[in-house]
Amino acid sequence: MRVNSVEVEKKGFLDMPIDPNLDLFAEIEKLKKEKNAVLLAHYYQESDIQDVADYIGDSLGLAQYAAKTKADIIVFAGVHFMAETAKILNPNKKVLLPDFKAGCSLSDSCPPSLFAKFKEKHPDHMVISYINCSAGIKALSDLICTSGNAQKMINCLPKDQKIIFAPDKNLGAYINKQTGRDMILWNGACMVHEIFSVEKITKLKERHPNALILAHPECEEFLLNIADFIGSTTQILNYSKNSPCQEFIVATETGIIHQMIKDSPEKIFIPAPPNNSCACNDCPHMKLNTLEKLYLCMKYETPEITMHEDLRLAAKQPIDKMMDMSRELGLI
Ligand code: 13P
Ligand code: SF4
C-alpha cells in the first residue's frame, strides 16, 4: 500500500499499516543508507531498537555523538529532551523521535515558568541543570551536566560558588554528599528510579549475598547508601563488564540489562525489585518507542523536532560549556 506524507498527517502517523511480512531490521538498515540517517539509542530502549542502532549510550555519549555526526538525519530512539538536545546541537539536520509523546517525568517536574521564578529568588546562584530537562530549562541554566560528568564538573567550580541544581533532587543530594557542597535543589525526580523497594532489595540481597548492587544516582538515598557502585548507565555497564563479580542487582531501568548480558553472557543480572505489584521498572516514556514506530518515523520522516532559534541558541550555551569542561577533564 502506497501512502504519502499528506495521508500520514491525516490518518495519524502511529496508525499507518505495516506489511506484516516486512523484515523491519532490514528495512531500517535500508532507510538509514538511502537517507544518510544515523540511529542513536539510549540503553533504556527495547532490545530490538538497541540491536539496530548505530550508537547506544548514556546522555553524555549520545550528546557527544550527536554533536559530531555527519548524517543528514538523526533518528533519536530515546525521549523528547534527548532528541531536543540533538536538535540544539544540529540546527541544520532533521532530528526525528519515533513517538513524539515519549516525554520524561523528571523533565516534566520542572516547568520553565516556575523555575524562572525560583531562580529569581536566588540571583547570586549559578544554575546547573541535569541534561534531563527541557530546552526551556537549559536556556535558564549556566551549565548542563549529565550523570556521567556532574560530580567532576562541579568539583572544578570554586568552593564558595553558590549553586542551584535542577531538576533531579536525588542526583543533586548525591552530589552534595560527594562534594561537600550545599547546592539548592529543585524538587524533581524520576518516576523509574524512585520506585525501588528497600524491603524487597534487602531480601533479595540476603538470597544473593555475593551480588553487587549497581545503582543510578537518580535513585533515592536509601538505595545509594547500600549500593556497591553508583554511576551513569555507561559507567554501570562498564563496571559490570570489568568486575570479577558474577552476580549483580541492577537498580536502574531494565533496558540496560540487554547490553549487560551481551557484554558478559556468563554473568547474572537481577533487576532491582520495585515497590509495586507488577514487578516492572520499565520507563513508560522510553518504552513508547517501538521498532514499528521507528520504521514509520524513518520512512515518513516524522515526527520531527523543531525549535525557535532564540531558544536553541540560549539552550546551546550551557551545553557547549559542558562539552568544553568534559573535554578538559578528559571525560569525552
Ligand atoms: P544516563 O544514561 O545519562 O545515565 O541517564 C539515565 C536516564 O535516566 C536517562 O533518561
Ligand atoms: Fe525520564 Fe526517568 Fe524515563 Fe529517564 S528513566 S526518561 S529520567 S522518566
mmCIF file of C-alpha atoms in Angstrom, residues 9-241:
data_model
loop_
_atom_site.group_PDB
_atom_site.id
_atom_site.type_symbol
_atom_site.label_atom_id
_atom_site.label_comp_id
_atom_site.label_asym_id
_atom_site.label_seq_id
_atom_site.Cartn_x
_atom_site.Cartn_y
_atom_site.Cartn_z
ATOM 1 C CA GLU A 9 -0.705 13.575 8.579
ATOM 2 C CA LYS A 10 -4.430 12.954 8.022
ATOM 3 C CA LYS A 11 -4.513 9.377 9.199
ATOM 4 C CA GLY A 12 -2.372 9.844 12.236
ATOM 5 C CA PHE A 13 1.183 8.654 11.962
ATOM 6 C CA LEU A 14 1.079 5.840 14.520
ATOM 7 C CA ASP A 15 -1.915 4.139 12.840
ATOM 8 C CA MET A 16 -0.224 3.580 9.500
ATOM 9 C CA PRO A 17 -0.415 -0.048 8.396
ATOM 10 C CA ILE A 18 2.811 -2.041 8.125
ATOM 11 C CA ASP A 19 3.073 -5.114 5.888
ATOM 12 C CA PRO A 20 3.469 -7.957 8.440
ATOM 13 C CA ASN A 21 5.881 -9.737 6.076
ATOM 14 C CA LEU A 22 8.382 -6.877 6.141
ATOM 15 C CA ASP A 23 11.735 -7.536 7.792
ATOM 16 C CA LEU A 24 11.825 -4.327 9.813
ATOM 17 C CA PHE A 25 15.501 -4.709 10.716
ATOM 18 C CA ALA A 26 16.449 -4.909 7.025
ATOM 19 C CA GLU A 27 14.065 -2.060 6.110
ATOM 20 C CA ILE A 28 15.512 0.213 8.799
ATOM 21 C CA GLU A 29 19.059 -0.532 7.593
ATOM 22 C CA LYS A 30 17.953 0.267 4.025
ATOM 23 C CA LEU A 31 16.349 3.557 5.105
ATOM 24 C CA LYS A 32 19.496 4.548 7.003
ATOM 25 C CA LYS A 33 21.583 4.204 3.828
ATOM 26 C CA GLU A 34 19.017 5.776 1.463
ATOM 27 C CA LYS A 35 18.542 8.828 3.677
ATOM 28 C CA ASN A 36 22.029 9.143 5.181
ATOM 29 C CA ALA A 37 20.398 8.768 8.593
ATOM 30 C CA VAL A 38 22.076 7.780 11.842
ATOM 31 C CA LEU A 39 20.157 5.959 14.553
ATOM 32 C CA LEU A 40 21.072 6.827 18.149
ATOM 33 C CA ALA A 41 19.530 4.854 21.014
ATOM 34 C CA HIS A 42 19.581 5.131 24.777
ATOM 35 C CA TYR A 43 20.196 1.989 26.852
ATOM 36 C CA TYR A 44 16.595 2.097 28.101
ATOM 37 C CA GLN A 45 15.187 1.388 24.628
ATOM 38 C CA GLU A 46 13.729 -2.035 23.881
ATOM 39 C CA SER A 47 16.301 -4.661 22.795
ATOM 40 C CA ASP A 48 15.286 -4.683 19.100
ATOM 41 C CA ILE A 49 15.899 -0.956 18.834
ATOM 42 C CA GLN A 50 19.261 -1.247 20.595
ATOM 43 C CA ASP A 51 20.246 -4.003 18.156
ATOM 44 C CA VAL A 52 19.539 -1.891 15.074
ATOM 45 C CA ALA A 53 21.118 1.331 16.436
ATOM 46 C CA ASP A 54 24.393 2.814 15.138
ATOM 47 C CA TYR A 55 25.290 4.109 18.569
ATOM 48 C CA ILE A 56 23.943 3.243 22.027
ATOM 49 C CA GLY A 57 24.950 5.324 25.011
ATOM 50 C CA ASP A 58 24.250 7.367 28.096
ATOM 51 C CA SER A 59 23.169 11.013 27.825
ATOM 52 C CA LEU A 60 26.769 12.281 27.688
ATOM 53 C CA GLY A 61 27.806 9.826 24.979
ATOM 54 C CA LEU A 62 24.649 10.477 22.967
ATOM 55 C CA ALA A 63 25.099 14.261 23.119
ATOM 56 C CA GLN A 64 28.743 13.880 22.097
ATOM 57 C CA TYR A 65 27.838 11.603 19.179
ATOM 58 C CA ALA A 66 25.047 13.933 18.082
ATOM 59 C CA ALA A 67 27.469 16.872 18.127
ATOM 60 C CA LYS A 68 29.877 15.264 15.652
ATOM 61 C CA THR A 69 27.710 13.211 13.280
ATOM 62 C CA LYS A 70 27.897 13.909 9.534
ATOM 63 C CA ALA A 71 24.489 12.304 8.842
ATOM 64 C CA ASP A 72 21.680 14.383 7.313
ATOM 65 C CA ILE A 73 19.038 12.870 9.597
ATOM 66 C CA ILE A 74 19.392 11.973 13.282
ATOM 67 C CA VAL A 75 16.828 9.441 14.420
ATOM 68 C CA PHE A 76 16.767 9.588 18.201
ATOM 69 C CA ALA A 77 15.426 6.472 19.896
ATOM 70 C CA GLY A 78 15.089 7.942 23.350
ATOM 71 C CA VAL A 79 12.883 10.593 24.917
ATOM 72 C CA HIS A 80 11.968 14.130 23.903
ATOM 73 C CA PHE A 81 14.656 16.020 25.869
ATOM 74 C CA MET A 82 17.361 13.835 24.282
ATOM 75 C CA ALA A 83 16.151 14.460 20.732
ATOM 76 C CA GLU A 84 15.786 18.137 21.606
ATOM 77 C CA THR A 85 19.432 18.222 22.733
ATOM 78 C CA ALA A 86 20.457 16.691 19.395
ATOM 79 C CA LYS A 87 18.481 19.421 17.590
ATOM 80 C CA ILE A 88 20.069 22.167 19.720
ATOM 81 C CA LEU A 89 23.459 20.875 18.571
ATOM 82 C CA ASN A 90 22.389 20.320 14.949
ATOM 83 C CA PRO A 91 20.083 23.109 13.743
ATOM 84 C CA ASN A 92 20.532 22.177 10.080
ATOM 85 C CA LYS A 93 19.820 18.478 10.450
ATOM 86 C CA LYS A 94 16.459 16.793 10.625
ATOM 87 C CA VAL A 95 16.004 15.228 14.075
ATOM 88 C CA LEU A 96 13.301 12.573 14.406
ATOM 89 C CA LEU A 97 11.795 10.946 17.503
ATOM 90 C CA PRO A 98 9.801 7.716 16.848
ATOM 91 C CA ASP A 99 6.999 8.668 19.290
ATOM 92 C CA PHE A 100 6.519 12.369 19.987
ATOM 93 C CA LYS A 101 4.787 11.520 23.285
ATOM 94 C CA ALA A 102 7.983 9.960 24.660
ATOM 95 C CA GLY A 103 8.492 12.537 27.429
ATOM 96 C CA CYS A 104 10.115 12.269 30.852
ATOM 97 C CA SER A 105 8.626 12.583 34.351
ATOM 98 C CA LEU A 106 11.822 14.232 35.590
ATOM 99 C CA SER A 107 11.874 16.836 32.834
ATOM 100 C CA ASP A 108 8.131 17.468 33.350
ATOM 101 C CA SER A 109 8.713 18.058 37.078
ATOM 102 C CA CYS A 110 10.493 21.326 36.248
ATOM 103 C CA PRO A 111 8.342 23.712 34.164
ATOM 104 C CA PRO A 112 10.397 26.703 32.896
ATOM 105 C CA SER A 113 7.872 29.343 34.099
ATOM 106 C CA LEU A 114 8.039 28.090 37.727
ATOM 107 C CA PHE A 115 11.766 27.563 37.568
ATOM 108 C CA ALA A 116 12.343 31.132 36.309
ATOM 109 C CA LYS A 117 10.554 32.455 39.437
ATOM 110 C CA PHE A 118 12.597 30.133 41.673
ATOM 111 C CA LYS A 119 15.813 31.334 40.010
ATOM 112 C CA GLU A 120 14.825 34.995 40.567
ATOM 113 C CA LYS A 121 14.786 34.350 44.317
ATOM 114 C CA HIS A 122 18.474 33.372 44.237
ATOM 115 C CA PRO A 123 20.149 35.964 41.974
ATOM 116 C CA ASP A 124 23.650 35.234 43.332
ATOM 117 C CA HIS A 125 23.475 31.499 42.438
ATOM 118 C CA MET A 126 24.623 29.859 39.233
ATOM 119 C CA VAL A 127 22.237 27.304 37.742
ATOM 120 C CA ILE A 128 23.464 23.816 36.931
ATOM 121 C CA SER A 129 20.885 21.604 35.253
ATOM 122 C CA TYR A 130 20.951 17.903 34.652
ATOM 123 C CA ILE A 131 20.551 17.237 30.919
ATOM 124 C CA ASN A 132 17.192 15.525 31.647
ATOM 125 C CA CYS A 133 15.275 18.791 31.270
ATOM 126 C CA SER A 134 13.508 20.761 28.563
ATOM 127 C CA ALA A 135 15.186 23.270 26.243
ATOM 128 C CA GLY A 136 13.362 25.965 28.264
ATOM 129 C CA ILE A 137 15.212 24.915 31.437
ATOM 130 C CA LYS A 138 18.506 24.577 29.586
ATOM 131 C CA ALA A 139 18.056 28.160 28.362
ATOM 132 C CA LEU A 140 17.732 29.279 32.018
ATOM 133 C CA SER A 141 20.914 27.426 33.028
ATOM 134 C CA ASP A 142 24.599 28.350 33.197
ATOM 135 C CA LEU A 143 25.902 24.808 32.880
ATOM 136 C CA ILE A 144 24.434 21.449 31.864
ATOM 137 C CA CYS A 145 25.667 18.195 33.348
ATOM 138 C CA THR A 146 24.905 14.502 32.962
ATOM 139 C CA SER A 147 25.068 11.677 35.481
ATOM 140 C CA GLY A 148 28.411 10.769 33.864
ATOM 141 C CA ASN A 149 30.175 14.101 34.444
ATOM 142 C CA ALA A 150 28.226 16.035 37.131
ATOM 143 C CA GLN A 151 30.454 15.326 40.112
ATOM 144 C CA LYS A 152 33.753 16.010 38.331
ATOM 145 C CA MET A 153 32.481 19.247 36.749
ATOM 146 C CA ILE A 154 31.036 20.571 39.998
ATOM 147 C CA ASN A 155 34.308 19.757 41.772
ATOM 148 C CA CYS A 156 36.062 22.135 39.331
ATOM 149 C CA LEU A 157 33.990 25.131 40.444
ATOM 150 C CA PRO A 158 35.191 27.444 43.243
ATOM 151 C CA LYS A 159 34.228 26.098 46.655
ATOM 152 C CA ASP A 160 32.287 29.265 47.527
ATOM 153 C CA GLN A 161 30.262 29.238 44.289
ATOM 154 C CA LYS A 162 26.562 29.259 45.161
ATOM 155 C CA ILE A 163 24.617 26.783 43.023
ATOM 156 C CA ILE A 164 21.012 25.902 42.194
ATOM 157 C CA PHE A 165 20.795 22.318 40.931
ATOM 158 C CA ALA A 166 17.812 21.216 38.817
ATOM 159 C CA PRO A 167 15.724 19.227 38.199
ATOM 160 C CA ASP A 168 16.714 15.984 39.991
ATOM 161 C CA LYS A 169 16.774 16.225 43.792
ATOM 162 C CA ASN A 170 18.242 12.726 44.203
ATOM 163 C CA LEU A 171 21.197 13.335 41.894
ATOM 164 C CA GLY A 172 21.633 16.785 43.483
ATOM 165 C CA ALA A 173 21.626 15.364 47.022
ATOM 166 C CA TYR A 174 24.103 12.678 45.978
ATOM 167 C CA ILE A 175 26.462 15.310 44.512
ATOM 168 C CA ASN A 176 26.081 17.476 47.627
ATOM 169 C CA LYS A 177 27.131 14.486 49.733
ATOM 170 C CA GLN A 178 30.053 13.547 47.489
ATOM 171 C CA THR A 179 31.422 17.073 47.091
ATOM 172 C CA GLY A 180 30.538 18.614 50.478
ATOM 173 C CA ARG A 181 28.546 21.362 48.719
ATOM 174 C CA ASP A 182 25.229 22.823 49.726
ATOM 175 C CA MET A 183 23.532 23.266 46.356
ATOM 176 C CA ILE A 184 19.895 24.359 46.468
ATOM 177 C CA LEU A 185 17.878 21.540 44.908
ATOM 178 C CA TRP A 186 14.814 21.771 42.696
ATOM 179 C CA ASN A 187 12.277 19.224 43.938
ATOM 180 C CA GLY A 188 12.119 16.964 40.864
ATOM 181 C CA ALA A 189 12.564 13.228 40.461
ATOM 182 C CA CYS A 190 12.437 10.352 38.000
ATOM 183 C CA MET A 191 9.466 8.015 38.455
ATOM 184 C CA VAL A 192 11.537 4.976 37.417
ATOM 185 C CA HIS A 193 14.373 5.483 39.896
ATOM 186 C CA GLU A 194 12.070 6.338 42.813
ATOM 187 C CA ILE A 195 10.090 3.118 42.507
ATOM 188 C CA PHE A 196 12.565 0.706 44.121
ATOM 189 C CA SER A 197 11.620 -1.081 47.346
ATOM 190 C CA VAL A 198 14.148 -1.109 50.193
ATOM 191 C CA GLU A 199 12.484 -4.166 51.797
ATOM 192 C CA LYS A 200 12.477 -6.223 48.603
ATOM 193 C CA ILE A 201 16.065 -5.273 47.717
ATOM 194 C CA THR A 202 17.252 -6.154 51.227
ATOM 195 C CA LYS A 203 15.569 -9.586 50.996
ATOM 196 C CA LEU A 204 16.983 -10.110 47.510
ATOM 197 C CA LYS A 205 20.471 -9.311 48.772
ATOM 198 C CA GLU A 206 20.017 -11.868 51.576
ATOM 199 C CA ARG A 207 19.204 -14.511 48.966
ATOM 200 C CA HIS A 208 22.140 -13.391 46.759
ATOM 201 C CA PRO A 209 24.826 -12.329 49.265
ATOM 202 C CA ASN A 210 27.559 -12.211 46.599
ATOM 203 C CA ALA A 211 25.626 -9.973 44.237
ATOM 204 C CA LEU A 212 26.815 -6.367 43.925
ATOM 205 C CA ILE A 213 24.178 -3.617 43.858
ATOM 206 C CA LEU A 214 24.642 -1.225 40.904
ATOM 207 C CA ALA A 215 22.608 1.971 41.136
ATOM 208 C CA HIS A 216 21.954 5.071 39.079
ATOM 209 C CA PRO A 217 22.343 8.365 41.030
ATOM 210 C CA GLU A 218 18.712 9.255 40.225
ATOM 211 C CA CYS A 219 17.808 6.621 42.893
ATOM 212 C CA GLU A 220 16.792 7.636 46.411
ATOM 213 C CA GLU A 221 19.327 7.951 49.224
ATOM 214 C CA PHE A 222 18.388 4.658 50.958
ATOM 215 C CA LEU A 223 19.362 2.758 47.819
ATOM 216 C CA LEU A 224 22.509 4.765 47.103
ATOM 217 C CA ASN A 225 23.601 4.080 50.699
ATOM 218 C CA ILE A 226 23.580 0.312 50.114
ATOM 219 C CA ALA A 227 24.883 0.386 46.520
ATOM 220 C CA ASP A 228 28.299 -1.076 45.706
ATOM 221 C CA PHE A 229 28.645 1.109 42.617
ATOM 222 C CA ILE A 230 26.855 4.324 41.566
ATOM 223 C CA GLY A 231 27.117 5.755 38.074
ATOM 224 C CA SER A 232 25.556 6.697 34.757
ATOM 225 C CA THR A 233 24.205 3.908 32.559
ATOM 226 C CA THR A 234 27.504 3.660 30.635
ATOM 227 C CA GLN A 235 29.502 3.651 33.871
ATOM 228 C CA ILE A 236 27.272 0.921 35.364
ATOM 229 C CA LEU A 237 27.602 -1.144 32.191
ATOM 230 C CA ASN A 238 31.408 -0.815 32.149
ATOM 231 C CA TYR A 239 31.609 -1.667 35.837
ATOM 232 C CA SER A 240 29.596 -4.876 35.338
ATOM 233 C CA LYS A 241 31.821 -5.830 32.381
#
